[in-house]
Amino acid sequence: MTGASAAPQGPDGRRRCTWALGTPDLMAYHDTEWGLPVRTDRAMFERLSLEAFQAGLSWLTVLRKREALREAFAGFDPRTVAGYGAAEVERMLGDARLIRSRAKIEAVVGNARAALELQEGLAAFVRGQAAGPERPAPRTDADVAAATPESAALAKALKARGFRFVGPTTAYAAMQATGIVDDHLADCFRRGSRG
């Protein structure tokens, strides 16, 4: 793609990753959150949980249900969620505002319990397991990986500690969302904003 920009211009003239221009919700998420560093356990637990909910769904579906998910999962506080039992799961399965997948809901509850067992904390654990070489900036959407050796290693490490719904693709999506890797397109205005 010699001389041409891969990142399209948004309505404000800024170049953005292609996926971000689908809806105002996606653009706001891209511009204010995606790819920025996440350092707290609670924030990392939320991102891993949301990525688990996305399995088989569009990100927009998850994004639009995010506030209801936050409410149902006590702001994604791992200590609170770890105490959830059958009654809370059944309540969530009956709530049309949520993604009503028993397997995903139960995985989030189990993942909260697993997160509390990590001595160094979830955020430090994920960042430590996912470290790898810096990759070249993607020029086009085709240059963005769905999974990497690092995400496979992270998924394996999480599963070994009792986490579910954390395969290599989900782990990589979490790595992208939390600034562990910078997959903004090379000419996206957010490229390099991981801090």
PDB file of C-alpha atoms in Angstrom:
ATOM      1  CA  MET A   1       0.000   0.000   0.000  1.00  0.00           C
ATOM      2  CA  THR A   2       2.620   2.480  -1.096  1.00  0.00           C
ATOM      3  CA  GLY A   3       1.826   6.109  -0.434  1.00  0.00           C
ATOM      4  CA  ALA A   4      -1.724   5.399   0.729  1.00  0.00           C
ATOM      5  CA  SER A   5      -3.017   5.474   4.268  1.00  0.00           C
ATOM      6  CA  ALA A   6      -4.559   2.304   5.654  1.00  0.00           C
ATOM      7  CA  ALA A   7      -6.477   3.995   8.463  1.00  0.00           C
ATOM      8  CA  PRO A   8      -9.595   5.733   7.166  1.00  0.00           C
ATOM      9  CA  GLN A   9     -10.580   9.206   8.246  1.00  0.00           C
ATOM     10  CA  GLY A  10     -13.326   9.616  10.776  1.00  0.00           C
ATOM     11  CA  PRO A  11     -15.992  12.339  10.705  1.00  0.00           C
ATOM     12  CA  ASP A  12     -13.608  14.690  12.503  1.00  0.00           C
ATOM     13  CA  GLY A  13     -10.819  14.128   9.947  1.00  0.00           C
ATOM     14  CA  ARG A  14      -8.693  11.988  12.270  1.00  0.00           C
ATOM     15  CA  ARG A  15      -7.416   8.660  10.992  1.00  0.00           C
ATOM     16  CA  ARG A  16      -8.622   5.673  13.016  1.00  0.00           C
ATOM     17  CA  CYS A  17      -8.552   1.910  12.975  1.00  0.00           C
ATOM     18  CA  THR A  18     -11.171   0.699  10.503  1.00  0.00           C
ATOM     19  CA  TRP A  19     -13.267  -1.137  13.110  1.00  0.00           C
ATOM     20  CA  ALA A  20     -13.702   2.066  15.127  1.00  0.00           C
ATOM     21  CA  LEU A  21     -15.740   3.783  12.420  1.00  0.00           C
ATOM     22  CA  GLY A  22     -18.678   1.367  12.561  1.00  0.00           C
ATOM     23  CA  THR A  23     -20.731   3.304  15.135  1.00  0.00           C
ATOM     24  CA  PRO A  24     -20.320   6.240  17.523  1.00  0.00           C
ATOM     25  CA  ASP A  25     -20.075   3.706  20.403  1.00  0.00           C
ATOM     26  CA  LEU A  26     -17.135   1.948  18.781  1.00  0.00           C
ATOM     27  CA  MET A  27     -15.424   5.229  17.943  1.00  0.00           C
ATOM     28  CA  ALA A  28     -15.741   6.502  21.517  1.00  0.00           C
ATOM     29  CA  TYR A  29     -14.366   3.216  22.889  1.00  0.00           C
ATOM     30  CA  HIS A  30     -11.464   3.300  20.431  1.00  0.00           C
ATOM     31  CA  ASP A  31     -10.646   6.934  21.140  1.00  0.00           C
ATOM     32  CA  THR A  32     -10.853   6.856  24.935  1.00  0.00           C
ATOM     33  CA  GLU A  33     -10.059   3.342  26.118  1.00  0.00           C
ATOM     34  CA  TRP A  34      -8.901   0.636  23.689  1.00  0.00           C
ATOM     35  CA  GLY A  35      -5.181   0.086  23.931  1.00  0.00           C
ATOM     36  CA  LEU A  36      -4.607   2.209  27.019  1.00  0.00           C
ATOM     37  CA  PRO A  37      -2.751   0.565  29.916  1.00  0.00           C
ATOM     38  CA  VAL A  38      -4.790  -1.200  32.568  1.00  0.00           C
ATOM     39  CA  ARG A  39      -2.938  -1.603  35.846  1.00  0.00           C
ATOM     40  CA  THR A  40      -5.572  -2.433  38.475  1.00  0.00           C
ATOM     41  CA  ASP A  41      -6.896  -5.911  39.170  1.00  0.00           C
ATOM     42  CA  ARG A  42     -10.490  -4.758  38.960  1.00  0.00           C
ATOM     43  CA  ALA A  43     -10.010  -3.131  35.538  1.00  0.00           C
ATOM     44  CA  MET A  44      -8.140  -6.176  34.236  1.00  0.00           C
ATOM     45  CA  PHE A  45     -10.866  -8.475  35.561  1.00  0.00           C
ATOM     46  CA  GLU A  46     -13.481  -6.387  33.757  1.00  0.00           C
ATOM     47  CA  ARG A  47     -11.589  -6.513  30.448  1.00  0.00           C
ATOM     48  CA  LEU A  48     -10.985 -10.266  30.651  1.00  0.00           C
ATOM     49  CA  SER A  49     -14.651 -10.785  31.533  1.00  0.00           C
ATOM     50  CA  LEU A  50     -15.899  -8.630  28.675  1.00  0.00           C
ATOM     51  CA  GLU A  51     -13.617 -10.401  26.215  1.00  0.00           C
ATOM     52  CA  ALA A  52     -14.968 -13.746  27.475  1.00  0.00           C
ATOM     53  CA  PHE A  53     -18.516 -12.507  26.918  1.00  0.00           C
ATOM     54  CA  GLN A  54     -17.578 -11.528  23.367  1.00  0.00           C
ATOM     55  CA  ALA A  55     -16.805 -15.121  22.304  1.00  0.00           C
ATOM     56  CA  GLY A  56     -19.117 -15.757  19.357  1.00  0.00           C
ATOM     57  CA  LEU A  57     -20.597 -12.244  19.483  1.00  0.00           C
ATOM     58  CA  SER A  58     -19.710  -8.833  18.099  1.00  0.00           C
ATOM     59  CA  TRP A  59     -17.784  -6.421  20.287  1.00  0.00           C
ATOM     60  CA  LEU A  60     -20.563  -3.885  19.743  1.00  0.00           C
ATOM     61  CA  THR A  61     -23.051  -6.244  21.420  1.00  0.00           C
ATOM     62  CA  VAL A  62     -20.803  -6.498  24.476  1.00  0.00           C
ATOM     63  CA  LEU A  63     -20.080  -2.785  24.517  1.00  0.00           C
ATOM     64  CA  ARG A  64     -23.784  -1.940  24.487  1.00  0.00           C
ATOM     65  CA  LYS A  65     -24.438  -4.324  27.388  1.00  0.00           C
ATOM     66  CA  ARG A  66     -21.399  -3.203  29.358  1.00  0.00           C
ATOM     67  CA  GLU A  67     -23.211  -0.999  31.870  1.00  0.00           C
ATOM     68  CA  ALA A  68     -25.724  -3.730  32.655  1.00  0.00           C
ATOM     69  CA  LEU A  69     -22.872  -6.232  33.015  1.00  0.00           C
ATOM     70  CA  ARG A  70     -21.084  -3.835  35.352  1.00  0.00           C
ATOM     71  CA  GLU A  71     -24.223  -3.575  37.453  1.00  0.00           C
ATOM     72  CA  ALA A  72     -24.786  -7.334  37.535  1.00  0.00           C
ATOM     73  CA  PHE A  73     -21.148  -8.072  38.404  1.00  0.00           C
ATOM     74  CA  ALA A  74     -20.786  -5.400  41.113  1.00  0.00           C
ATOM     75  CA  GLY A  75     -18.542  -3.182  39.008  1.00  0.00           C
ATOM     76  CA  PHE A  76     -16.433  -6.267  38.271  1.00  0.00           C
ATOM     77  CA  ASP A  77     -15.128  -6.343  41.815  1.00  0.00           C
ATOM     78  CA  PRO A  78     -13.476  -9.796  41.972  1.00  0.00           C
ATOM     79  CA  ARG A  79     -14.035 -10.128  45.736  1.00  0.00           C
ATOM     80  CA  THR A  80     -17.771  -9.577  45.413  1.00  0.00           C
ATOM     81  CA  VAL A  81     -18.175 -11.680  42.263  1.00  0.00           C
ATOM     82  CA  ALA A  82     -16.213 -14.552  43.833  1.00  0.00           C
ATOM     83  CA  GLY A  83     -18.991 -14.826  46.420  1.00  0.00           C
ATOM     84  CA  TYR A  84     -21.733 -15.283  43.840  1.00  0.00           C
ATOM     85  CA  GLY A  85     -23.596 -18.566  43.892  1.00  0.00           C
ATOM     86  CA  ALA A  86     -26.463 -20.261  42.089  1.00  0.00           C
ATOM     87  CA  ALA A  87     -29.012 -17.571  43.027  1.00  0.00           C
ATOM     88  CA  GLU A  88     -26.958 -14.776  41.433  1.00  0.00           C
ATOM     89  CA  VAL A  89     -26.344 -16.860  38.315  1.00  0.00           C
ATOM     90  CA  GLU A  90     -30.079 -17.590  37.949  1.00  0.00           C
ATOM     91  CA  ARG A  91     -30.915 -13.910  38.482  1.00  0.00           C
ATOM     92  CA  MET A  92     -28.511 -12.935  35.684  1.00  0.00           C
ATOM     93  CA  LEU A  93     -29.882 -15.600  33.354  1.00  0.00           C
ATOM     94  CA  GLY A  94     -33.287 -13.963  33.740  1.00  0.00           C
ATOM     95  CA  ASP A  95     -32.048 -10.431  33.026  1.00  0.00           C
ATOM     96  CA  ALA A  96     -32.665  -9.537  29.365  1.00  0.00           C
ATOM     97  CA  ARG A  97     -30.181  -6.661  29.577  1.00  0.00           C
ATOM     98  CA  LEU A  98     -27.295  -9.151  29.901  1.00  0.00           C
ATOM     99  CA  ILE A  99     -25.635 -11.723  27.707  1.00  0.00           C
ATOM    100  CA  ARG A 100     -27.491 -14.702  29.100  1.00  0.00           C
ATOM    101  CA  SER A 101     -25.017 -17.509  28.661  1.00  0.00           C
ATOM    102  CA  ARG A 102     -24.795 -19.766  31.695  1.00  0.00           C
ATOM    103  CA  ALA A 103     -21.311 -20.945  30.682  1.00  0.00           C
ATOM    104  CA  LYS A 104     -20.001 -17.381  30.371  1.00  0.00           C
ATOM    105  CA  ILE A 105     -21.644 -16.133  33.569  1.00  0.00           C
ATOM    106  CA  GLU A 106     -20.330 -19.089  35.548  1.00  0.00           C
ATOM    107  CA  ALA A 107     -16.888 -18.613  33.976  1.00  0.00           C
ATOM    108  CA  VAL A 108     -16.782 -14.990  35.177  1.00  0.00           C
ATOM    109  CA  VAL A 109     -17.691 -16.085  38.704  1.00  0.00           C
ATOM    110  CA  GLY A 110     -15.051 -18.826  38.628  1.00  0.00           C
ATOM    111  CA  ASN A 111     -12.511 -16.440  37.137  1.00  0.00           C
ATOM    112  CA  ALA A 112     -13.099 -14.018  40.006  1.00  0.00           C
ATOM    113  CA  ARG A 113     -12.225 -16.798  42.440  1.00  0.00           C
ATOM    114  CA  ALA A 114      -9.144 -17.720  40.406  1.00  0.00           C
ATOM    115  CA  ALA A 115      -8.067 -14.058  40.260  1.00  0.00           C
ATOM    116  CA  LEU A 116      -8.105 -13.819  44.045  1.00  0.00           C
ATOM    117  CA  GLU A 117      -5.672 -16.739  44.229  1.00  0.00           C
ATOM    118  CA  LEU A 118      -2.992 -14.930  42.218  1.00  0.00           C
ATOM    119  CA  GLN A 119      -0.393 -13.773  44.697  1.00  0.00           C
ATOM    120  CA  GLU A 120       0.882 -10.923  42.522  1.00  0.00           C
ATOM    121  CA  GLY A 121      -2.614  -9.825  41.511  1.00  0.00           C
ATOM    122  CA  LEU A 122      -4.413 -10.275  38.209  1.00  0.00           C
ATOM    123  CA  ALA A 123      -3.113  -7.195  36.389  1.00  0.00           C
ATOM    124  CA  ALA A 124       0.532  -7.939  37.208  1.00  0.00           C
ATOM    125  CA  PHE A 125       0.059 -11.597  36.353  1.00  0.00           C
ATOM    126  CA  VAL A 126      -1.460 -10.863  32.934  1.00  0.00           C
ATOM    127  CA  ARG A 127       1.140  -8.232  32.087  1.00  0.00           C
ATOM    128  CA  GLY A 128       3.967 -10.539  33.175  1.00  0.00           C
ATOM    129  CA  GLN A 129       2.707 -13.576  31.273  1.00  0.00           C
ATOM    130  CA  ALA A 130       1.905 -11.665  28.090  1.00  0.00           C
ATOM    131  CA  ALA A 131       5.215  -9.872  27.678  1.00  0.00           C
ATOM    132  CA  GLY A 132       6.833 -10.380  24.313  1.00  0.00           C
ATOM    133  CA  PRO A 133       8.709  -8.615  21.572  1.00  0.00           C
ATOM    134  CA  GLU A 134       7.294  -5.397  20.160  1.00  0.00           C
ATOM    135  CA  ARG A 135       5.687  -6.103  16.805  1.00  0.00           C
ATOM    136  CA  PRO A 136       5.783  -3.761  13.823  1.00  0.00           C
ATOM    137  CA  ALA A 137       2.864  -1.376  13.600  1.00  0.00           C
ATOM    138  CA  PRO A 138       0.095  -2.909  11.484  1.00  0.00           C
ATOM    139  CA  ARG A 139      -0.402  -1.024   8.225  1.00  0.00           C
ATOM    140  CA  THR A 140      -3.710  -2.684   7.330  1.00  0.00           C
ATOM    141  CA  ASP A 141      -6.397  -4.698   9.088  1.00  0.00           C
ATOM    142  CA  ALA A 142      -4.885  -7.836   7.558  1.00  0.00           C
ATOM    143  CA  ASP A 143      -1.673  -7.160   9.518  1.00  0.00           C
ATOM    144  CA  VAL A 144      -3.452  -7.450  12.883  1.00  0.00           C
ATOM    145  CA  ALA A 145      -3.092 -10.903  14.409  1.00  0.00           C
ATOM    146  CA  ALA A 146      -5.994 -12.820  15.958  1.00  0.00           C
ATOM    147  CA  ALA A 147      -3.615 -14.600  18.351  1.00  0.00           C
ATOM    148  CA  THR A 148       0.127 -14.751  18.985  1.00  0.00           C
ATOM    149  CA  PRO A 149       2.551 -17.062  20.775  1.00  0.00           C
ATOM    150  CA  GLU A 150       2.342 -14.659  23.724  1.00  0.00           C
ATOM    151  CA  SER A 151      -1.449 -14.830  23.849  1.00  0.00           C
ATOM    152  CA  ALA A 152      -1.280 -18.629  23.661  1.00  0.00           C
ATOM    153  CA  ALA A 153       1.149 -18.608  26.589  1.00  0.00           C
ATOM    154  CA  LEU A 154      -1.100 -16.227  28.545  1.00  0.00           C
ATOM    155  CA  ALA A 155      -4.167 -18.385  27.862  1.00  0.00           C
ATOM    156  CA  LYS A 156      -2.292 -21.497  28.984  1.00  0.00           C
ATOM    157  CA  ALA A 157      -1.085 -19.785  32.166  1.00  0.00           C
ATOM    158  CA  LEU A 158      -4.572 -18.506  32.996  1.00  0.00           C
ATOM    159  CA  LYS A 159      -6.168 -21.901  32.364  1.00  0.00           C
ATOM    160  CA  ALA A 160      -3.541 -23.559  34.566  1.00  0.00           C
ATOM    161  CA  ARG A 161      -4.748 -21.302  37.378  1.00  0.00           C
ATOM    162  CA  GLY A 162      -8.417 -22.136  36.895  1.00  0.00           C
ATOM    163  CA  PHE A 163      -9.607 -19.477  34.448  1.00  0.00           C
ATOM    164  CA  ARG A 164     -12.162 -20.326  31.753  1.00  0.00           C
ATOM    165  CA  PHE A 165     -13.138 -18.691  28.445  1.00  0.00           C
ATOM    166  CA  VAL A 166      -9.569 -17.468  28.023  1.00  0.00           C
ATOM    167  CA  GLY A 167      -8.319 -19.070  24.801  1.00  0.00           C
ATOM    168  CA  PRO A 168      -5.491 -17.519  22.748  1.00  0.00           C
ATOM    169  CA  THR A 169      -7.842 -15.273  20.742  1.00  0.00           C
ATOM    170  CA  THR A 170      -9.649 -13.993  23.834  1.00  0.00           C
ATOM    171  CA  ALA A 171      -6.303 -13.494  25.581  1.00  0.00           C
ATOM    172  CA  TYR A 172      -4.984 -11.530  22.603  1.00  0.00           C
ATOM    173  CA  ALA A 173      -8.084  -9.336  22.495  1.00  0.00           C
ATOM    174  CA  ALA A 174      -7.527  -8.581  26.187  1.00  0.00           C
ATOM    175  CA  MET A 175      -3.858  -7.805  25.484  1.00  0.00           C
ATOM    176  CA  GLN A 176      -4.935  -5.332  22.801  1.00  0.00           C
ATOM    177  CA  ALA A 177      -7.646  -3.758  24.934  1.00  0.00           C
ATOM    178  CA  THR A 178      -5.361  -3.268  27.939  1.00  0.00           C
ATOM    179  CA  GLY A 179      -2.374  -1.772  26.153  1.00  0.00           C
ATOM    180  CA  ILE A 180      -0.082  -4.774  26.462  1.00  0.00           C
ATOM    181  CA  VAL A 181       0.230  -4.649  22.683  1.00  0.00           C
ATOM    182  CA  ASP A 182      -0.400  -1.657  20.441  1.00  0.00           C
ATOM    183  CA  ASP A 183      -2.461  -2.813  17.473  1.00  0.00           C
ATOM    184  CA  HIS A 184      -3.695   0.591  16.411  1.00  0.00           C
ATOM    185  CA  LEU A 185      -2.939   0.918  12.711  1.00  0.00           C
ATOM    186  CA  ALA A 186       0.348   2.670  11.952  1.00  0.00           C
ATOM    187  CA  ASP A 187      -1.351   5.894  10.904  1.00  0.00           C
ATOM    188  CA  CYS A 188      -4.189   5.822  13.461  1.00  0.00           C
ATOM    189  CA  PHE A 189      -4.060   8.907  15.658  1.00  0.00           C
ATOM    190  CA  ARG A 190      -4.099   6.691  18.773  1.00  0.00           C
ATOM    191  CA  ARG A 191      -1.006   4.703  17.756  1.00  0.00           C
ATOM    192  CA  GLY A 192       1.675   4.936  20.439  1.00  0.00           C
ATOM    193  CA  SER A 193      -0.680   6.107  23.192  1.00  0.00           C
ATOM    194  CA  ARG A 194      -0.081   3.148  25.532  1.00  0.00           C
ATOM    195  CA  GLY A 195       1.966   5.265  27.912  1.00  0.00           C
TER     196      GLY A 195
END
